Amino acid sequence: MDSIVVRGGRPLSGSLPISGAKNAALPLLAASLLSDSTLVLENVPRVVDLASMANLLVELGGDVAEEPSPADAFGMTLRLSAAGLKDVTAPYDLVRKMRASVLVLGPLLARTGHARVSLPGGCAIGTRPIDLHLKALAQLGAEIELSQGYVEARAPSGLTGGDITFPSVTVTGTENVLMAACLARGDTVLRNAAREPEIGDLARCLVAMGAQIEGIGSDTLRVTGVAALNGARHRVLPDRIETGTYAVAAAITGGDLELRGTSLALISALADVLRAAGVELTEVDGGLRVARRNGRITGIDVMTEPFPGFPTDMQAQVMALMTTASGAAMITETVFENRFMHVPELCRMGANINVHGASAIVRGVPALSGAPVMATDLRASVSLVLAGLAAGGATLINRVYHLDRGYERLEAKLAACGADIERVKS
Ligand code: UD1
């Protein structure tokens, strides 16, 4: 298994490109199942989760072709066609590796009247059930059975519109049901829908494919079903979590980075926290600039919430930043249980963190020191890379496959801005 070695203590400076959003591209690939025409997606990040979703589409009978691009280009353009759809099963092996595989459930059911998707099972950041997806699809008329670890969803004479209120906010749940509703008979209203920008991106692509959706960007989505969807060409929006991660990289190293191809508007909750902590963020032509010039970060309390609140996917990175703050920071996780696995690893690097239920008290220390560490999920892993960039000495991050799931050539982007970072093959 590969690992990454970071020798910390260098302020980062320069410019790096932000890739397309993984969490937008995943449902967009699944949306190709809704039509028998070709969907072309530009700015798809070249990360393992997208390769897994592409494999799943191919298993189902879809065609996935990559348009030629220069070898050193970031991102890719994919041509997706589900004209030859032949299977409706998302098998355990794929869903177990990547929960977002459940995003094929809504499109398959709406297009063919039948979908069979393995239940995802436990995952490193909590139990993460899909009961809300299933309840909402049942409200569109699906018959749902659980058997042998699989969800069997059937709607032999098609789905029908419904009025659905999500009891709590779910991102992929909203996406699954939104995609299904596009081909349901009649009108669907989704209330308390998630408002993450990736849902807006999916909705805009669906509209380009001929779907009728109103309320994009709000928590109430109104869909008028259509008989069929067309092909379209769509550019995936920039990854706000990657943007935020590199913003923290600038802040934690006392550096000055320009992040290209993204925007400040995508990270406003994070930007508020970073500014309060003493980091400068400015909009520049084609991106944003993040710099920390004066002294230590100030400890700031953070609580994760659904969008537009502070994203849970930035919690670990901001915790890494707060480990060397002056003063204390209370970090409260409200979206997932058990999302503090990075805490013991950060403590091994000299951080002072105590967890009390859903909150972690981070008392800033003057400096971190490098250590061998390992993490159990994507964002926890990258928080250790960030800590390593600031720490004295070498940090060895094991289980790099977590990083490869969601960060496109992380070490190349950081090295180009002066980080001493390398991948060690084993
Ligand atoms: C998505 C993101 C993930 C992010 C998360 C929260 C993708 C591919 N993944 O995950 O990176 O961390 O949103 O912003 O976009 N829940 C239920 N029942 C359900 C569905 C969810 O109880 O049927 C609970 C979950 O356990 C969790 C909360 O609702 O506690 C939010 O989860 P959800 O928004 O569904 O996260 P994902 O869509 O899985």
GROMACS .gro file of C-alpha atoms and ligand atoms in nm:
model
  465
    1MET     CA    1   0.000   0.000   0.000
    2ASP     CA    2   0.137   0.344  -0.090
    3SER     CA    3   0.211   0.601   0.174
    4ILE     CA    4   0.286   0.973   0.168
    5VAL     CA    5   0.579   1.139   0.341
    6VAL     CA    6   0.554   1.507   0.429
    7ARG     CA    7   0.840   1.707   0.577
    8GLY     CA    8   0.672   2.007   0.728
    9GLY     CA    9   0.759   2.363   0.814
   10ARG     CA   10   0.761   2.524   0.468
   11PRO     CA   11   0.512   2.804   0.399
   12LEU     CA   12   0.331   2.720   0.075
   13SER     CA   13   0.321   2.975  -0.201
   14GLY     CA   14   0.212   2.981  -0.562
   15SER     CA   15  -0.095   2.879  -0.750
   16LEU     CA   16  -0.280   2.549  -0.791
   17PRO     CA   17  -0.585   2.437  -0.988
   18ILE     CA   18  -0.903   2.316  -0.819
   19SER     CA   19  -1.062   2.009  -0.975
   20GLY     CA   20  -1.428   1.940  -1.042
   21ALA     CA   21  -1.637   1.840  -0.741
   22LYS     CA   22  -1.628   1.468  -0.663
   23ASN     CA   23  -1.964   1.489  -0.486
   24ALA     CA   24  -2.124   1.657  -0.786
   25ALA     CA   25  -1.968   1.426  -1.044
   26LEU     CA   26  -2.088   1.110  -0.864
   27PRO     CA   27  -2.463   1.181  -0.898
   28LEU     CA   28  -2.404   1.329  -1.245
   29LEU     CA   29  -2.255   1.000  -1.365
   30ALA     CA   30  -2.555   0.818  -1.213
   31ALA     CA   31  -2.788   1.061  -1.394
   32SER     CA   32  -2.666   0.920  -1.726
   33LEU     CA   33  -2.877   0.612  -1.644
   34LEU     CA   34  -3.193   0.821  -1.682
   35SER     CA   35  -3.160   0.855  -2.058
   36ASP     CA   36  -3.074   0.652  -2.365
   37SER     CA   37  -2.894   0.953  -2.515
   38THR     CA   38  -2.534   1.055  -2.451
   39LEU     CA   39  -2.447   1.272  -2.152
   40VAL     CA   40  -2.112   1.450  -2.178
   41LEU     CA   41  -1.957   1.563  -1.851
   42GLU     CA   42  -1.659   1.800  -1.847
   43ASN     CA   43  -1.429   1.869  -1.551
   44VAL     CA   44  -1.480   1.526  -1.393
   45PRO     CA   45  -1.204   1.482  -1.134
   46ARG     CA   46  -0.967   1.194  -1.195
   47VAL     CA   47  -1.015   1.025  -0.857
   48VAL     CA   48  -1.080   0.667  -0.753
   49ASP     CA   49  -1.444   0.722  -0.646
   50LEU     CA   50  -1.527   0.838  -0.998
   51ALA     CA   51  -1.351   0.535  -1.145
   52SER     CA   52  -1.563   0.317  -0.914
   53MET     CA   53  -1.884   0.486  -1.031
   54ALA     CA   54  -1.775   0.448  -1.395
   55ASN     CA   55  -1.710   0.075  -1.332
   56LEU     CA   56  -2.057   0.039  -1.185
   57LEU     CA   57  -2.214   0.204  -1.491
   58VAL     CA   58  -2.022  -0.034  -1.717
   59GLU     CA   59  -2.141  -0.335  -1.510
   60LEU     CA   60  -2.497  -0.215  -1.564
   61GLY     CA   61  -2.440  -0.207  -1.941
   62GLY     CA   62  -2.351   0.159  -1.976
   63ASP     CA   63  -2.080   0.291  -2.203
   64VAL     CA   64  -1.818   0.522  -2.054
   65ALA     CA   65  -1.565   0.682  -2.288
   66GLU     CA   66  -1.305   0.942  -2.202
   67GLU     CA   67  -1.237   1.221  -2.453
   68PRO     CA   68  -0.864   1.255  -2.527
   69SER     CA   69  -0.680   1.514  -2.317
   70PRO     CA   70  -0.314   1.601  -2.253
   71ALA     CA   71  -0.142   1.356  -2.015
   72ASP     CA   72  -0.076   1.623  -1.753
   73ALA     CA   73  -0.428   1.772  -1.760
   74PHE     CA   74  -0.635   1.774  -1.445
   75GLY     CA   75  -0.985   1.636  -1.483
   76MET     CA   76  -1.140   1.459  -1.778
   77THR     CA   77  -1.436   1.474  -2.010
   78LEU     CA   78  -1.655   1.164  -2.009
   79ARG     CA   79  -1.911   1.056  -2.269
   80LEU     CA   80  -2.172   0.842  -2.097
   81SER     CA   81  -2.442   0.638  -2.261
   82ALA     CA   82  -2.689   0.404  -2.097
   83ALA     CA   83  -2.857   0.310  -2.427
   84GLY     CA   84  -2.745  -0.050  -2.376
   85LEU     CA   85  -2.855  -0.084  -2.013
   86LYS     CA   86  -2.877  -0.457  -1.938
   87ASP     CA   87  -2.860  -0.501  -1.561
   88VAL     CA   88  -3.018  -0.329  -1.261
   89THR     CA   89  -2.801  -0.465  -0.979
   90ALA     CA   90  -2.541  -0.264  -0.789
   91PRO     CA   91  -2.344  -0.546  -0.625
   92TYR     CA   92  -2.218  -0.557  -0.266
   93ASP     CA   93  -1.852  -0.544  -0.367
   94LEU     CA   94  -1.894  -0.202  -0.529
   95VAL     CA   95  -2.138  -0.050  -0.281
   96ARG     CA   96  -1.925  -0.164   0.013
   97LYS     CA   97  -1.625   0.022  -0.128
   98MET     CA   98  -1.819   0.334  -0.213
   99ARG     CA   99  -2.149   0.427  -0.048
  100ALA     CA  100  -2.231   0.675  -0.323
  101SER     CA  101  -2.306   0.371  -0.544
  102VAL     CA  102  -2.657   0.393  -0.395
  103LEU     CA  103  -2.706   0.691  -0.629
  104VAL     CA  104  -2.793   0.448  -0.908
  105LEU     CA  105  -3.105   0.337  -0.718
  106GLY     CA  106  -3.333   0.629  -0.813
  107PRO     CA  107  -3.228   0.650  -1.181
  108LEU     CA  108  -3.250   0.271  -1.242
  109LEU     CA  109  -3.588   0.246  -1.076
  110ALA     CA  110  -3.728   0.544  -1.267
  111ARG     CA  111  -3.592   0.431  -1.603
  112THR     CA  112  -3.658   0.054  -1.587
  113GLY     CA  113  -3.909   0.006  -1.304
  114HIS     CA  114  -3.664  -0.216  -1.116
  115ALA     CA  115  -3.344  -0.167  -0.918
  116ARG     CA  116  -3.145  -0.396  -0.693
  117VAL     CA  117  -2.885  -0.223  -0.482
  118SER     CA  118  -2.679  -0.371  -0.202
  119LEU     CA  119  -2.724  -0.208   0.137
  120PRO     CA  120  -2.405  -0.015   0.210
  121GLY     CA  121  -2.352  -0.154   0.560
  122GLY     CA  122  -2.143   0.017   0.828
  123CYS     CA  123  -1.891   0.280   0.740
  124ALA     CA  124  -1.603   0.451   0.912
  125ILE     CA  125  -1.795   0.767   0.998
  126GLY     CA  126  -2.109   0.617   1.147
  127THR     CA  127  -2.395   0.387   1.056
  128ARG     CA  128  -2.516   0.602   0.761
  129PRO     CA  129  -2.842   0.426   0.673
  130ILE     CA  130  -3.040   0.489   0.353
  131ASP     CA  131  -3.385   0.465   0.512
  132LEU     CA  132  -3.475   0.820   0.402
  133HIS     CA  133  -3.396   0.739   0.037
  134LEU     CA  134  -3.619   0.431   0.056
  135LYS     CA  135  -3.908   0.600   0.237
  136ALA     CA  136  -3.917   0.880  -0.020
  137LEU     CA  137  -3.901   0.641  -0.316
  138ALA     CA  138  -4.189   0.444  -0.159
  139GLN     CA  139  -4.386   0.772  -0.155
  140LEU     CA  140  -4.334   0.784  -0.533
  141GLY     CA  141  -4.502   0.445  -0.552
  142ALA     CA  142  -4.203   0.209  -0.538
  143GLU     CA  143  -4.247  -0.127  -0.371
  144ILE     CA  144  -3.942  -0.182  -0.158
  145GLU     CA  145  -3.819  -0.505  -0.008
  146LEU     CA  146  -3.500  -0.588   0.173
  147SER     CA  147  -3.369  -0.933   0.104
  148GLN     CA  148  -3.028  -1.093   0.144
  149GLY     CA  149  -2.858  -0.761   0.204
  150TYR     CA  150  -3.010  -0.601  -0.105
  151VAL     CA  151  -3.277  -0.337  -0.156
  152GLU     CA  152  -3.521  -0.457  -0.422
  153ALA     CA  153  -3.720  -0.163  -0.554
  154ARG     CA  154  -3.994  -0.214  -0.810
  155ALA     CA  155  -4.237   0.012  -0.990
  156PRO     CA  156  -4.364  -0.204  -1.277
  157SER     CA  157  -4.598   0.063  -1.412
  158GLY     CA  158  -4.365   0.353  -1.336
  159LEU     CA  159  -4.331   0.598  -1.049
  160THR     CA  160  -4.592   0.861  -0.970
  161GLY     CA  161  -4.529   1.209  -0.831
  162GLY     CA  162  -4.570   1.273  -0.459
  163ASP     CA  163  -4.533   1.530  -0.185
  164ILE     CA  164  -4.228   1.434   0.018
  165THR     CA  165  -4.093   1.595   0.332
  166PHE     CA  166  -3.752   1.468   0.437
  167PRO     CA  167  -3.754   1.438   0.819
  168SER     CA  168  -3.386   1.535   0.820
  169VAL     CA  169  -3.153   1.667   0.554
  170THR     CA  170  -2.983   1.407   0.334
  171VAL     CA  171  -2.761   1.497   0.040
  172THR     CA  172  -2.754   1.174  -0.161
  173GLY     CA  173  -3.112   1.101  -0.050
  174THR     CA  174  -3.226   1.429  -0.209
  175GLU     CA  175  -3.024   1.350  -0.523
  176ASN     CA  176  -3.161   0.996  -0.556
  177VAL     CA  177  -3.522   1.106  -0.524
  178LEU     CA  178  -3.475   1.416  -0.744
  179MET     CA  179  -3.341   1.198  -1.026
  180ALA     CA  180  -3.626   0.948  -0.986
  181ALA     CA  181  -3.891   1.224  -0.979
  182CYS     CA  182  -3.775   1.356  -1.318
  183LEU     CA  183  -3.926   1.049  -1.488
  184ALA     CA  184  -4.224   1.000  -1.252
  185ARG     CA  185  -4.578   1.064  -1.377
  186GLY     CA  186  -4.701   1.403  -1.254
  187ASP     CA  187  -4.566   1.649  -1.000
  188THR     CA  188  -4.331   1.587  -0.710
  189VAL     CA  189  -4.245   1.826  -0.430
  190LEU     CA  190  -3.933   1.763  -0.220
  191ARG     CA  191  -3.943   1.958   0.106
  192ASN     CA  192  -3.652   1.998   0.348
  193ALA     CA  193  -3.435   1.903   0.052
  194ALA     CA  194  -3.059   1.937   0.096
  195ARG     CA  195  -2.925   2.262  -0.053
  196GLU     CA  196  -2.562   2.169  -0.111
  197PRO     CA  197  -2.424   2.332  -0.430
  198GLU     CA  198  -2.370   1.984  -0.575
  199ILE     CA  199  -2.749   1.935  -0.577
  200GLY     CA  200  -2.791   2.257  -0.771
  201ASP     CA  201  -2.530   2.134  -1.017
  202LEU     CA  202  -2.713   1.803  -1.061
  203ALA     CA  203  -3.046   1.983  -1.104
  204ARG     CA  204  -2.902   2.216  -1.370
  205CYS     CA  205  -2.770   1.917  -1.563
  206LEU     CA  206  -3.106   1.742  -1.536
  207VAL     CA  207  -3.276   2.057  -1.670
  208ALA     CA  208  -3.030   2.057  -1.962
  209MET     CA  209  -3.142   1.696  -2.022
  210GLY     CA  210  -3.504   1.814  -2.042
  211ALA     CA  211  -3.619   1.775  -1.683
  212GLN     CA  212  -3.859   2.028  -1.533
  213ILE     CA  213  -3.734   2.141  -1.194
  214GLU     CA  214  -3.813   2.458  -1.000
  215GLY     CA  215  -3.669   2.589  -0.676
  216ILE     CA  216  -3.308   2.497  -0.758
  217GLY     CA  217  -3.085   2.611  -0.472
  218SER     CA  218  -3.371   2.619  -0.220
  219ASP     CA  219  -3.496   2.355   0.024
  220THR     CA  220  -3.812   2.297  -0.180
  221LEU     CA  221  -3.771   2.137  -0.519
  222ARG     CA  222  -4.071   2.106  -0.750
  223VAL     CA  223  -4.042   1.854  -1.031
  224THR     CA  224  -4.284   1.793  -1.315
  225GLY     CA  225  -4.217   1.448  -1.453
  226VAL     CA  226  -4.141   1.399  -1.821
  227ALA     CA  227  -4.163   1.082  -2.030
  228ALA     CA  228  -3.797   1.075  -2.128
  229LEU     CA  229  -3.476   1.273  -2.089
  230ASN     CA  230  -3.231   1.375  -2.363
  231GLY     CA  231  -2.855   1.391  -2.368
  232ALA     CA  232  -2.669   1.707  -2.267
  233ARG     CA  233  -2.324   1.854  -2.215
  234HIS     CA  234  -2.247   1.978  -1.865
  235ARG     CA  235  -1.942   2.109  -1.681
  236VAL     CA  236  -1.903   1.987  -1.321
  237LEU     CA  237  -1.875   2.271  -1.070
  238PRO     CA  238  -1.549   2.322  -0.874
  239ASP     CA  239  -1.487   2.112  -0.565
  240ARG     CA  240  -1.558   2.330  -0.261
  241ILE     CA  241  -1.407   2.077  -0.021
  242GLU     CA  242  -1.084   2.060  -0.220
  243THR     CA  243  -1.089   2.442  -0.231
  244GLY     CA  244  -1.132   2.452   0.147
  245THR     CA  245  -0.862   2.192   0.204
  246TYR     CA  246  -0.602   2.394   0.012
  247ALA     CA  247  -0.720   2.714   0.181
  248VAL     CA  248  -0.636   2.546   0.511
  249ALA     CA  249  -0.301   2.434   0.364
  250ALA     CA  250  -0.216   2.801   0.304
  251ALA     CA  251  -0.336   2.897   0.652
  252ILE     CA  252  -0.166   2.617   0.845
  253THR     CA  253   0.174   2.680   0.683
  254GLY     CA  254   0.157   3.061   0.705
  255GLY     CA  255   0.161   3.061   0.327
  256ASP     CA  256   0.003   3.246   0.037
  257LEU     CA  257  -0.183   3.042  -0.227
  258GLU     CA  258  -0.389   3.124  -0.530
  259LEU     CA  259  -0.661   2.865  -0.593
  260ARG     CA  260  -0.761   2.869  -0.959
  261GLY     CA  261  -1.094   2.772  -1.115
  262THR     CA  262  -1.297   2.805  -0.796
  263SER     CA  263  -1.475   3.082  -0.607
  264LEU     CA  264  -1.507   3.231  -0.263
  265ALA     CA  265  -1.886   3.200  -0.283
  266LEU     CA  266  -1.856   2.820  -0.270
  267ILE     CA  267  -1.682   2.825   0.068
  268SER     CA  268  -1.854   3.110   0.249
  269ALA     CA  269  -1.914   2.930   0.583
  270LEU     CA  270  -1.549   2.818   0.589
  271ALA     CA  271  -1.431   3.163   0.480
  272ASP     CA  272  -1.609   3.318   0.781
  273VAL     CA  273  -1.423   3.082   1.014
  274LEU     CA  274  -1.086   3.134   0.846
  275ARG     CA  275  -1.121   3.512   0.849
  276ALA     CA  276  -1.217   3.511   1.216
  277ALA     CA  277  -0.907   3.298   1.277
  278GLY     CA  278  -0.682   3.556   1.109
  279VAL     CA  279  -0.659   3.428   0.751
  280GLU     CA  280  -0.694   3.663   0.454
  281LEU     CA  281  -0.920   3.551   0.168
  282THR     CA  282  -0.969   3.759  -0.142
  283GLU     CA  283  -1.147   3.700  -0.468
  284VAL     CA  284  -0.908   3.726  -0.763
  285ASP     CA  285  -0.961   3.687  -1.135
  286GLY     CA  286  -1.044   3.320  -1.196
  287GLY     CA  287  -1.023   3.207  -0.837
  288LEU     CA  288  -0.928   3.313  -0.487
  289ARG     CA  289  -0.622   3.394  -0.284
  290VAL     CA  290  -0.564   3.270   0.070
  291ALA     CA  291  -0.284   3.400   0.291
  292ARG     CA  292  -0.179   3.408   0.651
  293ARG     CA  293   0.088   3.660   0.723
  294ASN     CA  294   0.071   3.759   1.088
  295GLY     CA  295   0.148   3.523   1.371
  296ARG     CA  296  -0.060   3.232   1.495
  297ILE     CA  297  -0.414   3.138   1.406
  298THR     CA  298  -0.675   3.236   1.664
  299GLY     CA  299  -0.886   2.949   1.802
  300ILE     CA  300  -1.244   2.967   1.670
  301ASP     CA  301  -1.542   2.746   1.761
  302VAL     CA  302  -1.696   2.555   1.472
  303MET     CA  303  -2.016   2.351   1.442
  304THR     CA  304  -2.092   2.140   1.137
  305GLU     CA  305  -2.434   2.168   0.974
  306PRO     CA  306  -2.600   2.098   0.641
  307PHE     CA  307  -2.535   2.364   0.372
  308PRO     CA  308  -2.523   2.665   0.402
  309GLY     CA  309  -2.372   2.582   0.742
  310PHE     CA  310  -2.014   2.473   0.799
  311PRO     CA  311  -1.953   2.147   0.605
  312THR     CA  312  -1.880   1.826   0.794
  313ASP     CA  313  -1.637   1.741   0.511
  314MET     CA  314  -1.415   2.032   0.630
  315GLN     CA  315  -1.431   1.948   1.001
  316ALA     CA  316  -1.113   1.738   1.018
  317GLN     CA  317  -0.907   1.990   0.818
  318VAL     CA  318  -1.016   2.283   1.035
  319MET     CA  319  -0.942   2.080   1.345
  320ALA     CA  320  -0.588   2.026   1.214
  321LEU     CA  321  -0.560   2.404   1.169
  322MET     CA  322  -0.683   2.472   1.522
  323THR     CA  323  -0.422   2.241   1.678
  324THR     CA  324  -0.162   2.518   1.655
  325ALA     CA  325  -0.396   2.810   1.725
  326SER     CA  326  -0.348   3.054   2.004
  327GLY     CA  327  -0.626   2.970   2.250
  328ALA     CA  328  -0.884   2.695   2.229
  329ALA     CA  329  -1.145   2.591   1.972
  330MET     CA  330  -1.455   2.382   2.032
  331ILE     CA  331  -1.543   2.175   1.727
  332THR     CA  332  -1.889   2.020   1.729
  333GLU     CA  333  -1.995   1.755   1.477
  334THR     CA  334  -2.372   1.743   1.427
  335VAL     CA  335  -2.400   1.564   1.091
  336PHE     CA  336  -2.230   1.230   1.157
  337GLU     CA  337  -2.167   1.036   1.474
  338ASN     CA  338  -1.815   0.901   1.513
  339ARG     CA  339  -1.639   1.148   1.287
  340PHE     CA  340  -1.342   1.219   1.513
  341MET     CA  341  -1.111   0.934   1.410
  342HIS     CA  342  -0.843   1.186   1.320
  343VAL     CA  343  -0.823   1.301   1.685
  344PRO     CA  344  -0.595   1.027   1.824
  345GLU     CA  345  -0.369   1.060   1.519
  346LEU     CA  346  -0.343   1.440   1.555
  347CYS     CA  347  -0.266   1.384   1.925
  348ARG     CA  348   0.020   1.153   1.824
  349MET     CA  349   0.164   1.455   1.644
  350GLY     CA  350   0.151   1.660   1.964
  351ALA     CA  351  -0.200   1.811   1.942
  352ASN     CA  352  -0.399   1.864   2.262
  353ILE     CA  353  -0.757   1.753   2.191
  354ASN     CA  354  -1.025   1.614   2.419
  355VAL     CA  355  -1.347   1.471   2.284
  356HIS     CA  356  -1.669   1.507   2.486
  357GLY     CA  357  -1.956   1.343   2.296
  358ALA     CA  358  -2.011   1.532   1.973
  359SER     CA  359  -1.763   1.807   2.062
  360ALA     CA  360  -1.386   1.821   2.062
  361ILE     CA  361  -1.195   2.080   2.261
  362VAL     CA  362  -0.875   2.170   2.079
  363ARG     CA  363  -0.623   2.357   2.290
  364GLY     CA  364  -0.363   2.511   2.063
  365VAL     CA  365   0.000   2.405   2.104
  366PRO     CA  366   0.299   2.605   1.976
  367ALA     CA  367   0.404   2.335   1.727
  368LEU     CA  368   0.326   1.984   1.602
  369SER     CA  369   0.587   1.719   1.542
  370GLY     CA  370   0.589   1.466   1.259
  371ALA     CA  371   0.494   1.102   1.325
  372PRO     CA  372   0.373   0.794   1.138
  373VAL     CA  373  -0.007   0.818   1.126
  374MET     CA  374  -0.298   0.654   0.954
  375ALA     CA  375  -0.658   0.744   0.897
  376THR     CA  376  -0.983   0.570   0.826
  377ASP     CA  377  -1.155   0.805   0.586
  378LEU     CA  378  -1.089   1.058   0.314
  379ARG     CA  379  -1.116   1.385   0.508
  380ALA     CA  380  -0.946   1.246   0.818
  381SER     CA  381  -0.652   1.141   0.597
  382VAL     CA  382  -0.616   1.481   0.439
  383SER     CA  383  -0.628   1.649   0.782
  384LEU     CA  384  -0.314   1.450   0.867
  385VAL     CA  385  -0.143   1.571   0.548
  386LEU     CA  386  -0.228   1.929   0.651
  387ALA     CA  387  -0.094   1.872   1.003
  388GLY     CA  388   0.218   1.720   0.847
  389LEU     CA  389   0.273   2.033   0.634
  390ALA     CA  390   0.292   2.239   0.953
  391ALA     CA  391   0.476   1.988   1.175
  392GLY     CA  392   0.847   1.975   1.241
  393GLY     CA  393   1.015   1.666   1.093
  394ALA     CA  394   0.862   1.392   0.879
  395THR     CA  395   0.505   1.266   0.886
  396LEU     CA  396   0.431   0.934   0.722
  397ILE     CA  397   0.066   0.898   0.621
  398ASN     CA  398  -0.040   0.541   0.560
  399ARG     CA  399  -0.346   0.414   0.373
  400VAL     CA  400  -0.313   0.667   0.094
  401TYR     CA  401  -0.598   0.501  -0.093
  402HIS     CA  402  -0.836   0.711   0.115
  403LEU     CA  403  -0.679   1.028  -0.029
  404ASP     CA  404  -0.688   0.890  -0.382
  405ARG     CA  405  -1.065   0.843  -0.350
  406GLY     CA  406  -1.124   1.217  -0.349
  407TYR     CA  407  -0.813   1.427  -0.418
  408GLU     CA  408  -0.674   1.451  -0.768
  409ARG     CA  409  -0.290   1.430  -0.754
  410LEU     CA  410  -0.274   1.587  -0.412
  411GLU     CA  411   0.101   1.557  -0.377
  412ALA     CA  412   0.167   1.709  -0.723
  413LYS     CA  413  -0.053   2.011  -0.645
  414LEU     CA  414   0.111   2.068  -0.305
  415ALA     CA  415   0.467   2.005  -0.428
  416ALA     CA  416   0.419   2.265  -0.704
  417CYS     CA  417   0.358   2.519  -0.426
  418GLY     CA  418   0.672   2.433  -0.232
  419ALA     CA  419   0.562   2.145  -0.009
  420ASP     CA  420   0.815   1.873   0.063
  421ILE     CA  421   0.582   1.581  -0.006
  422GLU     CA  422   0.627   1.252  -0.187
  423ARG     CA  423   0.445   0.928  -0.244
  424VAL     CA  424   0.629   0.615  -0.140
  425LYS     CA  425   0.527   0.311  -0.343
  426SER     CA  426   0.523  -0.023  -0.170
  427UD1     C1  427  -2.298   1.332   0.143
  427UD1     C2  428  -2.157   1.347   0.091
  427UD1     C3  429  -2.058   1.342   0.206
  427UD1     C4  430  -2.096   1.444   0.313
  427UD1     C5  431  -2.241   1.432   0.353
  427UD1     C6  432  -2.288   1.542   0.447
  427UD1     C7  433  -2.169   1.257  -0.132
  427UD1     C8  434  -2.133   1.147  -0.226
  427UD1     N1  435  -2.132   1.242  -0.005
  427UD1     O1  436  -2.306   1.204   0.204
  427UD1     O2  437  -1.928   1.369   0.155
  427UD1     O3  438  -2.016   1.424   0.428
  427UD1     O4  439  -2.327   1.435   0.237
  427UD1     O5  440  -2.264   1.666   0.388
  427UD1     O6  441  -2.226   1.358  -0.172
  427UD1     N2  442  -2.911   0.970   0.713
  427UD1     C9  443  -3.006   0.883   0.762
  427UD1     N3  444  -3.084   0.814   0.672
  427UD1    C10  445  -3.069   0.829   0.536
  427UD1    C11  446  -2.972   0.917   0.489
  427UD1    C12  447  -2.894   0.988   0.579
  427UD1     O7  448  -3.022   0.867   0.883
  427UD1     O8  449  -3.143   0.763   0.462
  427UD1    C13  450  -2.827   1.046   0.809
  427UD1    C14  451  -2.679   1.008   0.798
  427UD1     O9  452  -2.648   0.894   0.875
  427UD1    C15  453  -2.612   1.134   0.848
  427UD1    C16  454  -2.705   1.245   0.797
  427UD1    O10  455  -2.830   1.182   0.771
  427UD1    O11  456  -2.607   1.136   0.988
  427UD1    C17  457  -2.659   1.315   0.672
  427UD1    O12  458  -2.623   1.219   0.574
  427UD1     P1  459  -2.634   1.248   0.417
  427UD1    O13  460  -2.657   1.392   0.392
  427UD1    O14  461  -2.730   1.150   0.360
  427UD1    O15  462  -2.486   1.211   0.370
  427UD1     P2  463  -2.449   1.140   0.235
  427UD1    O16  464  -2.546   1.180   0.131
  427UD1    O17  465  -2.425   0.995   0.258
   0.00000   0.00000   0.00000
